[in-house]
């Protein structure tokens, strides 16, 4: 394994090495604007199998296929409907995944036997250059061992993947920090299966309607539209409790009522001074969801080092990007959530 630093510039020889390795069916970790991805040639069944093995990913949790131009899209999926086309025009490239009817060229294991596939056209320059130069669609889930928080910087993931991939491409910290918004158009209504930076309001503005899948905050069992919703996810090893209130004093009270001597807290900078005797990890300023989403996954990894017996995490308002932050945090806490 070699770490390749593309933070300041993309070296053409190194880019060619990365492309060769992907063309040979090897695994490469690369940055996107959302989180780091662990990628392989999406048309090579064995290469795709190795992604599942490297992550310890359940074989009914399908992968998203990344493209760098719209000609690739035509090869992979059937003609999108008018609504789907509007979404593509509005949000690709960007932190957005659209579930479309797949063609047979995509191996079964990419979509875990479904007749659909998630397509994403990343905006991140390094991701785009790698895909374009390789001239192949790249299947890439988030770069983390399954159930762990997604990787948002190389330092966080190098240990768990150094023996499993050929290259780790370093692009610095990912801009957004949480995964793409996953949307499937069901009965002509764009339905958000996984919330992200592209919000329900953004989608409504483009097509006039939007639905949020009921499992966004709820535990999913049995048959669900997006199999990834079934799994425990984004979780530190230490047990976590998520708390939230619109009322600031109530939020502080909720933390105080549940805190133990050896509790760590993840919360906003404004509340740090209330807990001088505890390890307090700042995820950003209150209600600055861009800052919070950027920092959260790395903090969820860091806080495990405290060796506390409980982590209390301050929730945010379920609005805009806050919907995605709460969707991830509820899973980090294995649905252990108190709201008042
Ligand atoms: P990750 O690869 O970790 O970003 O997770 C990808 C997410 O997209 C998971 O929640 C998957 O279940 C979801 N997904 C991928 N392909 C499909 C599909 N064809 N239908 C529904 N959900 C999908
Ligand atoms: Mg993931």
PDB file of N, CA, C and O in Angstrom, residues 97-174:
ATOM      1  N   UNK A  97     -27.031  10.929  -4.608  1.00  0.00           N
ATOM      2  CA  UNK A  97     -27.063   9.613  -5.256  1.00  0.00           C
ATOM      3  C   UNK A  97     -28.483   9.336  -5.713  1.00  0.00           C
ATOM      4  O   UNK A  97     -29.427   9.487  -4.923  1.00  0.00           O
ATOM      5  N   UNK A  98     -28.629   8.950  -6.969  1.00  0.00           N
ATOM      6  CA  UNK A  98     -29.969   8.637  -7.491  1.00  0.00           C
ATOM      7  C   UNK A  98     -30.046   7.149  -7.812  1.00  0.00           C
ATOM      8  O   UNK A  98     -29.159   6.592  -8.457  1.00  0.00           O
ATOM      9  N   UNK A  99     -31.107   6.505  -7.312  1.00  0.00           N
ATOM     10  CA  UNK A  99     -31.316   5.078  -7.570  1.00  0.00           C
ATOM     11  C   UNK A  99     -32.052   4.939  -8.913  1.00  0.00           C
ATOM     12  O   UNK A  99     -33.143   5.484  -9.085  1.00  0.00           O
ATOM     13  N   UNK A 100     -31.436   4.232  -9.849  1.00  0.00           N
ATOM     14  CA  UNK A 100     -32.002   4.104 -11.196  1.00  0.00           C
ATOM     15  C   UNK A 100     -32.054   2.632 -11.619  1.00  0.00           C
ATOM     16  O   UNK A 100     -31.389   1.783 -11.019  1.00  0.00           O
ATOM     17  N   UNK A 101     -32.831   2.382 -12.680  1.00  0.00           N
ATOM     18  CA  UNK A 101     -32.974   1.002 -13.157  1.00  0.00           C
ATOM     19  C   UNK A 101     -31.682   0.577 -13.858  1.00  0.00           C
ATOM     20  O   UNK A 101     -31.245   1.201 -14.816  1.00  0.00           O
ATOM     21  N   UNK A 102     -31.081  -0.484 -13.369  1.00  0.00           N
ATOM     22  CA  UNK A 102     -29.744  -0.838 -13.858  1.00  0.00           C
ATOM     23  C   UNK A 102     -29.773  -1.725 -15.094  1.00  0.00           C
ATOM     24  O   UNK A 102     -30.720  -2.473 -15.311  1.00  0.00           O
ATOM     25  N   UNK A 103     -28.720  -1.598 -15.911  1.00  0.00           N
ATOM     26  CA  UNK A 103     -28.532  -2.511 -17.032  1.00  0.00           C
ATOM     27  C   UNK A 103     -27.709  -3.714 -16.573  1.00  0.00           C
ATOM     28  O   UNK A 103     -27.054  -3.670 -15.523  1.00  0.00           O
ATOM     29  N   UNK A 104     -27.703  -4.761 -17.400  1.00  0.00           N
ATOM     30  CA  UNK A 104     -27.027  -6.006 -17.009  1.00  0.00           C
ATOM     31  C   UNK A 104     -25.513  -5.905 -16.925  1.00  0.00           C
ATOM     32  O   UNK A 104     -24.865  -6.773 -16.341  1.00  0.00           O
ATOM     33  N   UNK A 105     -24.960  -4.842 -17.510  1.00  0.00           N
ATOM     34  CA  UNK A 105     -23.507  -4.673 -17.483  1.00  0.00           C
ATOM     35  C   UNK A 105     -22.986  -4.588 -16.030  1.00  0.00           C
ATOM     36  O   UNK A 105     -21.844  -4.941 -15.748  1.00  0.00           O
ATOM     37  N   UNK A 106     -23.850  -4.147 -15.127  1.00  0.00           N
ATOM     38  CA  UNK A 106     -23.439  -4.039 -13.711  1.00  0.00           C
ATOM     39  C   UNK A 106     -23.606  -5.400 -13.032  1.00  0.00           C
ATOM     40  O   UNK A 106     -24.698  -5.952 -13.016  1.00  0.00           O
ATOM     41  N   UNK A 107     -22.507  -5.940 -12.484  1.00  0.00           N
ATOM     42  CA  UNK A 107     -22.601  -7.254 -11.846  1.00  0.00           C
ATOM     43  C   UNK A 107     -23.600  -7.256 -10.680  1.00  0.00           C
ATOM     44  O   UNK A 107     -23.807  -6.228 -10.035  1.00  0.00           O
ATOM     45  N   UNK A 108     -24.170  -8.433 -10.448  1.00  0.00           N
ATOM     46  CA  UNK A 108     -25.189  -8.627  -9.409  1.00  0.00           C
ATOM     47  C   UNK A 108     -24.735  -8.183  -8.027  1.00  0.00           C
ATOM     48  O   UNK A 108     -25.522  -7.668  -7.234  1.00  0.00           O
ATOM     49  N   UNK A 109     -23.441  -8.404  -7.733  1.00  0.00           N
ATOM     50  CA  UNK A 109     -23.013  -8.122  -6.353  1.00  0.00           C
ATOM     51  C   UNK A 109     -22.936  -6.623  -6.055  1.00  0.00           C
ATOM     52  O   UNK A 109     -22.998  -6.230  -4.893  1.00  0.00           O
ATOM     53  N   UNK A 110     -22.834  -5.777  -7.090  1.00  0.00           N
ATOM     54  CA  UNK A 110     -22.847  -4.323  -6.860  1.00  0.00           C
ATOM     55  C   UNK A 110     -24.187  -3.915  -6.253  1.00  0.00           C
ATOM     56  O   UNK A 110     -24.258  -3.158  -5.283  1.00  0.00           O
ATOM     57  N   UNK A 111     -25.264  -4.447  -6.834  1.00  0.00           N
ATOM     58  CA  UNK A 111     -26.606  -4.036  -6.412  1.00  0.00           C
ATOM     59  C   UNK A 111     -27.246  -5.056  -5.473  1.00  0.00           C
ATOM     60  O   UNK A 111     -28.406  -4.899  -5.099  1.00  0.00           O
ATOM     61  N   UNK A 112     -26.483  -6.076  -5.099  1.00  0.00           N
ATOM     62  CA  UNK A 112     -26.971  -7.123  -4.194  1.00  0.00           C
ATOM     63  C   UNK A 112     -28.271  -7.728  -4.710  1.00  0.00           C
ATOM     64  O   UNK A 112     -29.222  -7.951  -3.948  1.00  0.00           O
ATOM     65  N   UNK A 113     -28.332  -7.934  -6.021  1.00  0.00           N
ATOM     66  CA  UNK A 113     -29.474  -8.623  -6.620  1.00  0.00           C
ATOM     67  C   UNK A 113     -30.661  -7.720  -6.927  1.00  0.00           C
ATOM     68  O   UNK A 113     -31.625  -8.161  -7.549  1.00  0.00           O
ATOM     69  N   UNK A 114     -30.617  -6.453  -6.517  1.00  0.00           N
ATOM     70  CA  UNK A 114     -31.720  -5.538  -6.850  1.00  0.00           C
ATOM     71  C   UNK A 114     -31.664  -5.207  -8.338  1.00  0.00           C
ATOM     72  O   UNK A 114     -30.615  -5.340  -8.971  1.00  0.00           O
ATOM     73  N   UNK A 115     -32.805  -4.750  -8.914  1.00  0.00           N
ATOM     74  CA  UNK A 115     -32.749  -4.369 -10.335  1.00  0.00           C
ATOM     75  C   UNK A 115     -32.427  -2.881 -10.496  1.00  0.00           C
ATOM     76  O   UNK A 115     -32.547  -2.307 -11.570  1.00  0.00           O
ATOM     77  N   UNK A 116     -32.015  -2.248  -9.392  1.00  0.00           N
ATOM     78  CA  UNK A 116     -31.644  -0.828  -9.427  1.00  0.00           C
ATOM     79  C   UNK A 116     -30.202  -0.669  -8.969  1.00  0.00           C
ATOM     80  O   UNK A 116     -29.628  -1.572  -8.370  1.00  0.00           O
ATOM     81  N   UNK A 117     -29.655   0.518  -9.250  1.00  0.00           N
ATOM     82  CA  UNK A 117     -28.297   0.819  -8.768  1.00  0.00           C
ATOM     83  C   UNK A 117     -28.234   2.307  -8.386  1.00  0.00           C
ATOM     84  O   UNK A 117     -28.873   3.145  -9.030  1.00  0.00           O
ATOM     85  N   UNK A 118     -27.478   2.592  -7.353  1.00  0.00           N
ATOM     86  CA  UNK A 118     -27.276   3.992  -6.951  1.00  0.00           C
ATOM     87  C   UNK A 118     -26.149   4.595  -7.770  1.00  0.00           C
ATOM     88  O   UNK A 118     -25.069   4.034  -7.854  1.00  0.00           O
ATOM     89  N   UNK A 119     -26.434   5.751  -8.399  1.00  0.00           N
ATOM     90  CA  UNK A 119     -25.411   6.421  -9.218  1.00  0.00           C
ATOM     91  C   UNK A 119     -25.055   7.761  -8.586  1.00  0.00           C
ATOM     92  O   UNK A 119     -25.938   8.537  -8.210  1.00  0.00           O
ATOM     93  N   UNK A 120     -23.755   8.023  -8.507  1.00  0.00           N
ATOM     94  CA  UNK A 120     -23.294   9.316  -7.971  1.00  0.00           C
ATOM     95  C   UNK A 120     -22.199   9.881  -8.864  1.00  0.00           C
ATOM     96  O   UNK A 120     -21.341   9.139  -9.345  1.00  0.00           O
ATOM     97  N   UNK A 121     -22.280  11.178  -9.095  1.00  0.00           N
ATOM     98  CA  UNK A 121     -21.298  11.904  -9.900  1.00  0.00           C
ATOM     99  C   UNK A 121     -20.653  12.896  -8.933  1.00  0.00           C
ATOM    100  O   UNK A 121     -21.199  13.962  -8.674  1.00  0.00           O
ATOM    101  N   UNK A 122     -19.505  12.539  -8.335  1.00  0.00           N
ATOM    102  CA  UNK A 122     -18.928  13.424  -7.315  1.00  0.00           C
ATOM    103  C   UNK A 122     -18.429  14.731  -7.902  1.00  0.00           C
ATOM    104  O   UNK A 122     -18.074  14.806  -9.080  1.00  0.00           O
ATOM    105  N   UNK A 123     -18.397  15.737  -7.045  1.00  0.00           N
ATOM    106  CA  UNK A 123     -17.934  17.049  -7.455  1.00  0.00           C
ATOM    107  C   UNK A 123     -16.431  17.202  -7.193  1.00  0.00           C
ATOM    108  O   UNK A 123     -15.750  17.941  -7.892  1.00  0.00           O
ATOM    109  N   UNK A 124     -15.948  16.477  -6.194  1.00  0.00           N
ATOM    110  CA  UNK A 124     -14.536  16.568  -5.796  1.00  0.00           C
ATOM    111  C   UNK A 124     -13.612  16.306  -6.981  1.00  0.00           C
ATOM    112  O   UNK A 124     -13.744  15.310  -7.699  1.00  0.00           O
ATOM    113  N   UNK A 125     -12.667  17.209  -7.153  1.00  0.00           N
ATOM    114  CA  UNK A 125     -11.784  17.183  -8.303  1.00  0.00           C
ATOM    115  C   UNK A 125     -10.928  15.918  -8.381  1.00  0.00           C
ATOM    116  O   UNK A 125     -10.749  15.333  -9.453  1.00  0.00           O
ATOM    117  N   UNK A 126     -10.409  15.482  -7.229  1.00  0.00           N
ATOM    118  CA  UNK A 126      -9.550  14.293  -7.208  1.00  0.00           C
ATOM    119  C   UNK A 126     -10.369  13.062  -7.610  1.00  0.00           C
ATOM    120  O   UNK A 126      -9.943  12.256  -8.442  1.00  0.00           O
ATOM    121  N   UNK A 127     -11.560  12.929  -7.032  1.00  0.00           N
ATOM    122  CA  UNK A 127     -12.423  11.789  -7.375  1.00  0.00           C
ATOM    123  C   UNK A 127     -12.724  11.782  -8.878  1.00  0.00           C
ATOM    124  O   UNK A 127     -12.623  10.754  -9.553  1.00  0.00           O
ATOM    125  N   UNK A 128     -13.075  12.948  -9.398  1.00  0.00           N
ATOM    126  CA  UNK A 128     -13.427  13.030 -10.824  1.00  0.00           C
ATOM    127  C   UNK A 128     -12.257  12.681 -11.724  1.00  0.00           C
ATOM    128  O   UNK A 128     -12.411  11.955 -12.714  1.00  0.00           O
ATOM    129  N   UNK A 129     -11.082  13.205 -11.380  1.00  0.00           N
ATOM    130  CA  UNK A 129      -9.887  12.931 -12.206  1.00  0.00           C
ATOM    131  C   UNK A 129      -9.561  11.443 -12.196  1.00  0.00           C
ATOM    132  O   UNK A 129      -9.173  10.876 -13.223  1.00  0.00           O
ATOM    133  N   UNK A 130      -9.692  10.816 -11.033  1.00  0.00           N
ATOM    134  CA  UNK A 130      -9.378   9.387 -10.946  1.00  0.00           C
ATOM    135  C   UNK A 130     -10.352   8.583 -11.819  1.00  0.00           C
ATOM    136  O   UNK A 130      -9.946   7.722 -12.601  1.00  0.00           O
ATOM    137  N   UNK A 131     -11.637   8.878 -11.706  1.00  0.00           N
ATOM    138  CA  UNK A 131     -12.633   8.109 -12.472  1.00  0.00           C
ATOM    139  C   UNK A 131     -12.441   8.358 -13.974  1.00  0.00           C
ATOM    140  O   UNK A 131     -12.425   7.421 -14.781  1.00  0.00           O
ATOM    141  N   UNK A 132     -12.264   9.618 -14.332  1.00  0.00           N
ATOM    142  CA  UNK A 132     -12.142   9.985 -15.745  1.00  0.00           C
ATOM    143  C   UNK A 132     -10.892   9.358 -16.365  1.00  0.00           C
ATOM    144  O   UNK A 132     -10.933   8.809 -17.463  1.00  0.00           O
ATOM    145  N   UNK A 133      -9.795   9.419 -15.632  1.00  0.00           N
ATOM    146  CA  UNK A 133      -8.528   8.887 -16.143  1.00  0.00           C
ATOM    147  C   UNK A 133      -8.564   7.358 -16.244  1.00  0.00           C
ATOM    148  O   UNK A 133      -7.965   6.771 -17.138  1.00  0.00           O
ATOM    149  N   UNK A 134      -9.309   6.731 -15.323  1.00  0.00           N
ATOM    150  CA  UNK A 134      -9.430   5.265 -15.328  1.00  0.00           C
ATOM    151  C   UNK A 134     -10.393   4.822 -16.420  1.00  0.00           C
ATOM    152  O   UNK A 134     -10.289   3.714 -16.957  1.00  0.00           O
ATOM    153  N   UNK A 135     -11.344   5.713 -16.737  1.00  0.00           N
ATOM    154  CA  UNK A 135     -12.321   5.440 -17.783  1.00  0.00           C
ATOM    155  C   UNK A 135     -13.191   4.224 -17.464  1.00  0.00           C
ATOM    156  O   UNK A 135     -13.524   3.430 -18.336  1.00  0.00           O
ATOM    157  N   UNK A 136     -13.522   4.108 -16.173  1.00  0.00           N
ATOM    158  CA  UNK A 136     -14.401   3.032 -15.713  1.00  0.00           C
ATOM    159  C   UNK A 136     -15.316   3.586 -14.619  1.00  0.00           C
ATOM    160  O   UNK A 136     -14.881   4.445 -13.847  1.00  0.00           O
ATOM    161  N   UNK A 137     -16.550   3.062 -14.524  1.00  0.00           N
ATOM    162  CA  UNK A 137     -17.365   3.422 -13.355  1.00  0.00           C
ATOM    163  C   UNK A 137     -16.752   2.771 -12.109  1.00  0.00           C
ATOM    164  O   UNK A 137     -16.260   1.647 -12.183  1.00  0.00           O
ATOM    165  N   UNK A 138     -16.773   3.492 -10.997  1.00  0.00           N
ATOM    166  CA  UNK A 138     -16.112   3.005  -9.784  1.00  0.00           C
ATOM    167  C   UNK A 138     -17.152   2.775  -8.672  1.00  0.00           C
ATOM    168  O   UNK A 138     -17.819   3.722  -8.245  1.00  0.00           O
ATOM    169  N   UNK A 139     -17.264   1.518  -8.256  1.00  0.00           N
ATOM    170  CA  UNK A 139     -18.133   1.207  -7.111  1.00  0.00           C
ATOM    171  C   UNK A 139     -17.378   1.598  -5.852  1.00  0.00           C
ATOM    172  O   UNK A 139     -16.227   1.213  -5.681  1.00  0.00           O
ATOM    173  N   UNK A 140     -18.016   2.403  -5.002  1.00  0.00           N
ATOM    174  CA  UNK A 140     -17.292   2.862  -3.815  1.00  0.00           C
ATOM    175  C   UNK A 140     -18.231   3.160  -2.656  1.00  0.00           C
ATOM    176  O   UNK A 140     -18.939   4.167  -2.686  1.00  0.00           O
ATOM    177  N   UNK A 141     -18.223   2.317  -1.641  1.00  0.00           N
ATOM    178  CA  UNK A 141     -18.894   2.679  -0.396  1.00  0.00           C
ATOM    179  C   UNK A 141     -17.950   3.514   0.458  1.00  0.00           C
ATOM    180  O   UNK A 141     -16.793   3.730   0.086  1.00  0.00           O
ATOM    181  N   UNK A 142     -18.431   3.980   1.585  1.00  0.00           N
ATOM    182  CA  UNK A 142     -17.589   4.785   2.472  1.00  0.00           C
ATOM    183  C   UNK A 142     -16.419   3.945   2.992  1.00  0.00           C
ATOM    184  O   UNK A 142     -16.559   2.741   3.225  1.00  0.00           O
ATOM    185  N   UNK A 143     -15.275   4.624   3.173  1.00  0.00           N
ATOM    186  CA  UNK A 143     -14.062   3.916   3.606  1.00  0.00           C
ATOM    187  C   UNK A 143     -14.057   3.812   5.121  1.00  0.00           C
ATOM    188  O   UNK A 143     -13.559   4.686   5.828  1.00  0.00           O
ATOM    189  N   UNK A 144     -14.673   2.754   5.614  1.00  0.00           N
ATOM    190  CA  UNK A 144     -14.681   2.437   7.038  1.00  0.00           C
ATOM    191  C   UNK A 144     -15.031   0.964   7.157  1.00  0.00           C
ATOM    192  O   UNK A 144     -15.724   0.428   6.293  1.00  0.00           O
ATOM    193  N   UNK A 145     -14.540   0.322   8.211  1.00  0.00           N
ATOM    194  CA  UNK A 145     -15.009  -1.030   8.496  1.00  0.00           C
ATOM    195  C   UNK A 145     -16.494  -0.898   8.838  1.00  0.00           C
ATOM    196  O   UNK A 145     -16.894   0.040   9.520  1.00  0.00           O
ATOM    197  N   UNK A 146     -17.321  -1.821   8.335  1.00  0.00           N
ATOM    198  CA  UNK A 146     -18.769  -1.716   8.530  1.00  0.00           C
ATOM    199  C   UNK A 146     -19.090  -1.520  10.009  1.00  0.00           C
ATOM    200  O   UNK A 146     -18.461  -2.136  10.867  1.00  0.00           O
ATOM    201  N   UNK A 147     -20.043  -0.653  10.263  1.00  0.00           N
ATOM    202  CA  UNK A 147     -20.551  -0.241  11.578  1.00  0.00           C
ATOM    203  C   UNK A 147     -19.727   0.887  12.208  1.00  0.00           C
ATOM    204  O   UNK A 147     -20.185   1.548  13.131  1.00  0.00           O
ATOM    205  N   UNK A 148     -18.527   1.152  11.703  1.00  0.00           N
ATOM    206  CA  UNK A 148     -17.700   2.249  12.240  1.00  0.00           C
ATOM    207  C   UNK A 148     -18.062   3.572  11.546  1.00  0.00           C
ATOM    208  O   UNK A 148     -18.632   3.569  10.457  1.00  0.00           O
ATOM    209  N   UNK A 149     -17.678   4.705  12.149  1.00  0.00           N
ATOM    210  CA  UNK A 149     -17.922   5.986  11.470  1.00  0.00           C
ATOM    211  C   UNK A 149     -17.175   6.055  10.135  1.00  0.00           C
ATOM    212  O   UNK A 149     -16.070   5.527  10.009  1.00  0.00           O
ATOM    213  N   UNK A 150     -17.757   6.706   9.153  1.00  0.00           N
ATOM    214  CA  UNK A 150     -17.131   6.843   7.836  1.00  0.00           C
ATOM    215  C   UNK A 150     -15.840   7.658   7.953  1.00  0.00           C
ATOM    216  O   UNK A 150     -15.726   8.516   8.822  1.00  0.00           O
ATOM    217  N   UNK A 151     -14.896   7.362   7.042  1.00  0.00           N
ATOM    218  CA  UNK A 151     -13.612   8.064   7.076  1.00  0.00           C
ATOM    219  C   UNK A 151     -13.699   9.422   6.410  1.00  0.00           C
ATOM    220  O   UNK A 151     -14.147   9.548   5.270  1.00  0.00           O
ATOM    221  N   UNK A 152     -13.256  10.445   7.121  1.00  0.00           N
ATOM    222  CA  UNK A 152     -13.259  11.793   6.551  1.00  0.00           C
ATOM    223  C   UNK A 152     -11.850  12.381   6.453  1.00  0.00           C
ATOM    224  O   UNK A 152     -11.667  13.486   5.967  1.00  0.00           O
ATOM    225  N   UNK A 153     -10.859  11.649   6.961  1.00  0.00           N
ATOM    226  CA  UNK A 153      -9.457  12.020   6.731  1.00  0.00           C
ATOM    227  C   UNK A 153      -8.597  10.766   6.784  1.00  0.00           C
ATOM    228  O   UNK A 153      -8.956   9.784   7.450  1.00  0.00           O
ATOM    229  N   UNK A 154      -7.469  10.812   6.099  1.00  0.00           N
ATOM    230  CA  UNK A 154      -6.642   9.606   5.922  1.00  0.00           C
ATOM    231  C   UNK A 154      -6.141   9.070   7.261  1.00  0.00           C
ATOM    232  O   UNK A 154      -6.144   7.863   7.499  1.00  0.00           O
ATOM    233  N   UNK A 155      -5.752   9.971   8.163  1.00  0.00           N
ATOM    234  CA  UNK A 155      -5.230   9.538   9.470  1.00  0.00           C
ATOM    235  C   UNK A 155      -6.209   8.609  10.187  1.00  0.00           C
ATOM    236  O   UNK A 155      -5.796   7.728  10.944  1.00  0.00           O
ATOM    237  N   UNK A 156      -7.508   8.800   9.978  1.00  0.00           N
ATOM    238  CA  UNK A 156      -8.514   8.008  10.690  1.00  0.00           C
ATOM    239  C   UNK A 156      -8.672   6.594  10.130  1.00  0.00           C
ATOM    240  O   UNK A 156      -9.183   5.713  10.814  1.00  0.00           O
ATOM    241  N   UNK A 157      -8.271   6.374   8.884  1.00  0.00           N
ATOM    242  CA  UNK A 157      -8.607   5.098   8.244  1.00  0.00           C
ATOM    243  C   UNK A 157      -7.393   4.288   7.815  1.00  0.00           C
ATOM    244  O   UNK A 157      -7.520   3.124   7.430  1.00  0.00           O
ATOM    245  N   UNK A 158      -6.207   4.892   7.919  1.00  0.00           N
ATOM    246  CA  UNK A 158      -5.016   4.226   7.384  1.00  0.00           C
ATOM    247  C   UNK A 158      -4.783   2.881   8.073  1.00  0.00           C
ATOM    248  O   UNK A 158      -4.481   1.887   7.412  1.00  0.00           O
ATOM    249  N   UNK A 159      -4.976   2.850   9.391  1.00  0.00           N
ATOM    250  CA  UNK A 159      -4.709   1.620  10.139  1.00  0.00           C
ATOM    251  C   UNK A 159      -5.626   0.479   9.692  1.00  0.00           C
ATOM    252  O   UNK A 159      -5.169  -0.627   9.461  1.00  0.00           O
ATOM    253  N   UNK A 160      -6.918   0.766   9.563  1.00  0.00           N
ATOM    254  CA  UNK A 160      -7.855  -0.322   9.264  1.00  0.00           C
ATOM    255  C   UNK A 160      -7.790  -0.798   7.802  1.00  0.00           C
ATOM    256  O   UNK A 160      -8.280  -1.873   7.502  1.00  0.00           O
ATOM    257  N   UNK A 161      -7.160  -0.002   6.920  1.00  0.00           N
ATOM    258  CA  UNK A 161      -7.161  -0.426   5.511  1.00  0.00           C
ATOM    259  C   UNK A 161      -5.781  -0.627   4.880  1.00  0.00           C
ATOM    260  O   UNK A 161      -5.686  -1.038   3.730  1.00  0.00           O
ATOM    261  N   UNK A 162      -4.705  -0.367   5.639  1.00  0.00           N
ATOM    262  CA  UNK A 162      -3.387  -0.367   4.975  1.00  0.00           C
ATOM    263  C   UNK A 162      -3.014  -1.702   4.337  1.00  0.00           C
ATOM    264  O   UNK A 162      -2.278  -1.726   3.354  1.00  0.00           O
ATOM    265  N   UNK A 163      -3.515  -2.798   4.872  1.00  0.00           N
ATOM    266  CA  UNK A 163      -3.169  -4.097   4.285  1.00  0.00           C
ATOM    267  C   UNK A 163      -4.188  -4.551   3.245  1.00  0.00           C
ATOM    268  O   UNK A 163      -4.074  -5.637   2.689  1.00  0.00           O
ATOM    269  N   UNK A 164      -5.208  -3.737   3.011  1.00  0.00           N
ATOM    270  CA  UNK A 164      -6.330  -4.217   2.196  1.00  0.00           C
ATOM    271  C   UNK A 164      -6.472  -3.510   0.856  1.00  0.00           C
ATOM    272  O   UNK A 164      -7.264  -3.929   0.017  1.00  0.00           O
ATOM    273  N   UNK A 165      -5.753  -2.408   0.666  1.00  0.00           N
ATOM    274  CA  UNK A 165      -5.892  -1.647  -0.580  1.00  0.00           C
ATOM    275  C   UNK A 165      -4.520  -1.359  -1.189  1.00  0.00           C
ATOM    276  O   UNK A 165      -3.502  -1.443  -0.499  1.00  0.00           O
ATOM    277  N   UNK A 166      -4.507  -1.024  -2.477  1.00  0.00           N
ATOM    278  CA  UNK A 166      -3.226  -0.743  -3.140  1.00  0.00           C
ATOM    279  C   UNK A 166      -2.764   0.686  -2.888  1.00  0.00           C
ATOM    280  O   UNK A 166      -1.581   0.939  -2.688  1.00  0.00           O
ATOM    281  N   UNK A 167      -3.727   1.636  -2.924  1.00  0.00           N
ATOM    282  CA  UNK A 167      -3.375   3.044  -2.695  1.00  0.00           C
ATOM    283  C   UNK A 167      -4.409   3.711  -1.802  1.00  0.00           C
ATOM    284  O   UNK A 167      -5.595   3.378  -1.860  1.00  0.00           O
ATOM    285  N   UNK A 168      -3.917   4.648  -0.985  1.00  0.00           N
ATOM    286  CA  UNK A 168      -4.813   5.576  -0.286  1.00  0.00           C
ATOM    287  C   UNK A 168      -4.448   6.967  -0.793  1.00  0.00           C
ATOM    288  O   UNK A 168      -3.317   7.421  -0.636  1.00  0.00           O
ATOM    289  N   UNK A 169      -5.415   7.613  -1.445  1.00  0.00           N
ATOM    290  CA  UNK A 169      -5.160   8.935  -2.011  1.00  0.00           C
ATOM    291  C   UNK A 169      -5.579   9.982  -0.982  1.00  0.00           C
ATOM    292  O   UNK A 169      -6.747  10.021  -0.567  1.00  0.00           O
ATOM    293  N   UNK A 170      -4.624  10.808  -0.569  1.00  0.00           N
ATOM    294  CA  UNK A 170      -4.887  11.802   0.462  1.00  0.00           C
ATOM    295  C   UNK A 170      -5.297  13.132  -0.177  1.00  0.00           C
ATOM    296  O   UNK A 170      -4.515  13.739  -0.906  1.00  0.00           O
ATOM    297  N   UNK A 171      -6.522  13.556   0.099  1.00  0.00           N
ATOM    298  CA  UNK A 171      -6.994  14.851  -0.400  1.00  0.00           C
ATOM    299  C   UNK A 171      -7.311  15.783   0.757  1.00  0.00           C
ATOM    300  O   UNK A 171      -8.057  16.736   0.589  1.00  0.00           O
ATOM    301  N   UNK A 172      -6.793  15.458   1.951  1.00  0.00           N
ATOM    302  CA  UNK A 172      -7.104  16.272   3.131  1.00  0.00           C
ATOM    303  C   UNK A 172      -8.470  15.916   3.690  1.00  0.00           C
ATOM    304  O   UNK A 172      -9.061  14.895   3.308  1.00  0.00           O
ATOM    305  N   UNK A 173      -8.955  16.736   4.600  1.00  0.00           N
ATOM    306  CA  UNK A 173     -10.271  16.472   5.204  1.00  0.00           C
ATOM    307  C   UNK A 173     -11.372  16.684   4.176  1.00  0.00           C
ATOM    308  O   UNK A 173     -11.333  17.649   3.410  1.00  0.00           O
ATOM    309  N   UNK A 174     -12.358  15.793   4.166  1.00  0.00           N
ATOM    310  CA  UNK A 174     -13.449  15.955   3.201  1.00  0.00           C
ATOM    311  C   UNK A 174     -14.312  17.161   3.597  1.00  0.00           C
ATOM    312  O   UNK A 174     -14.492  17.442   4.779  1.00  0.00           O
TER     313      UNK A 174
END
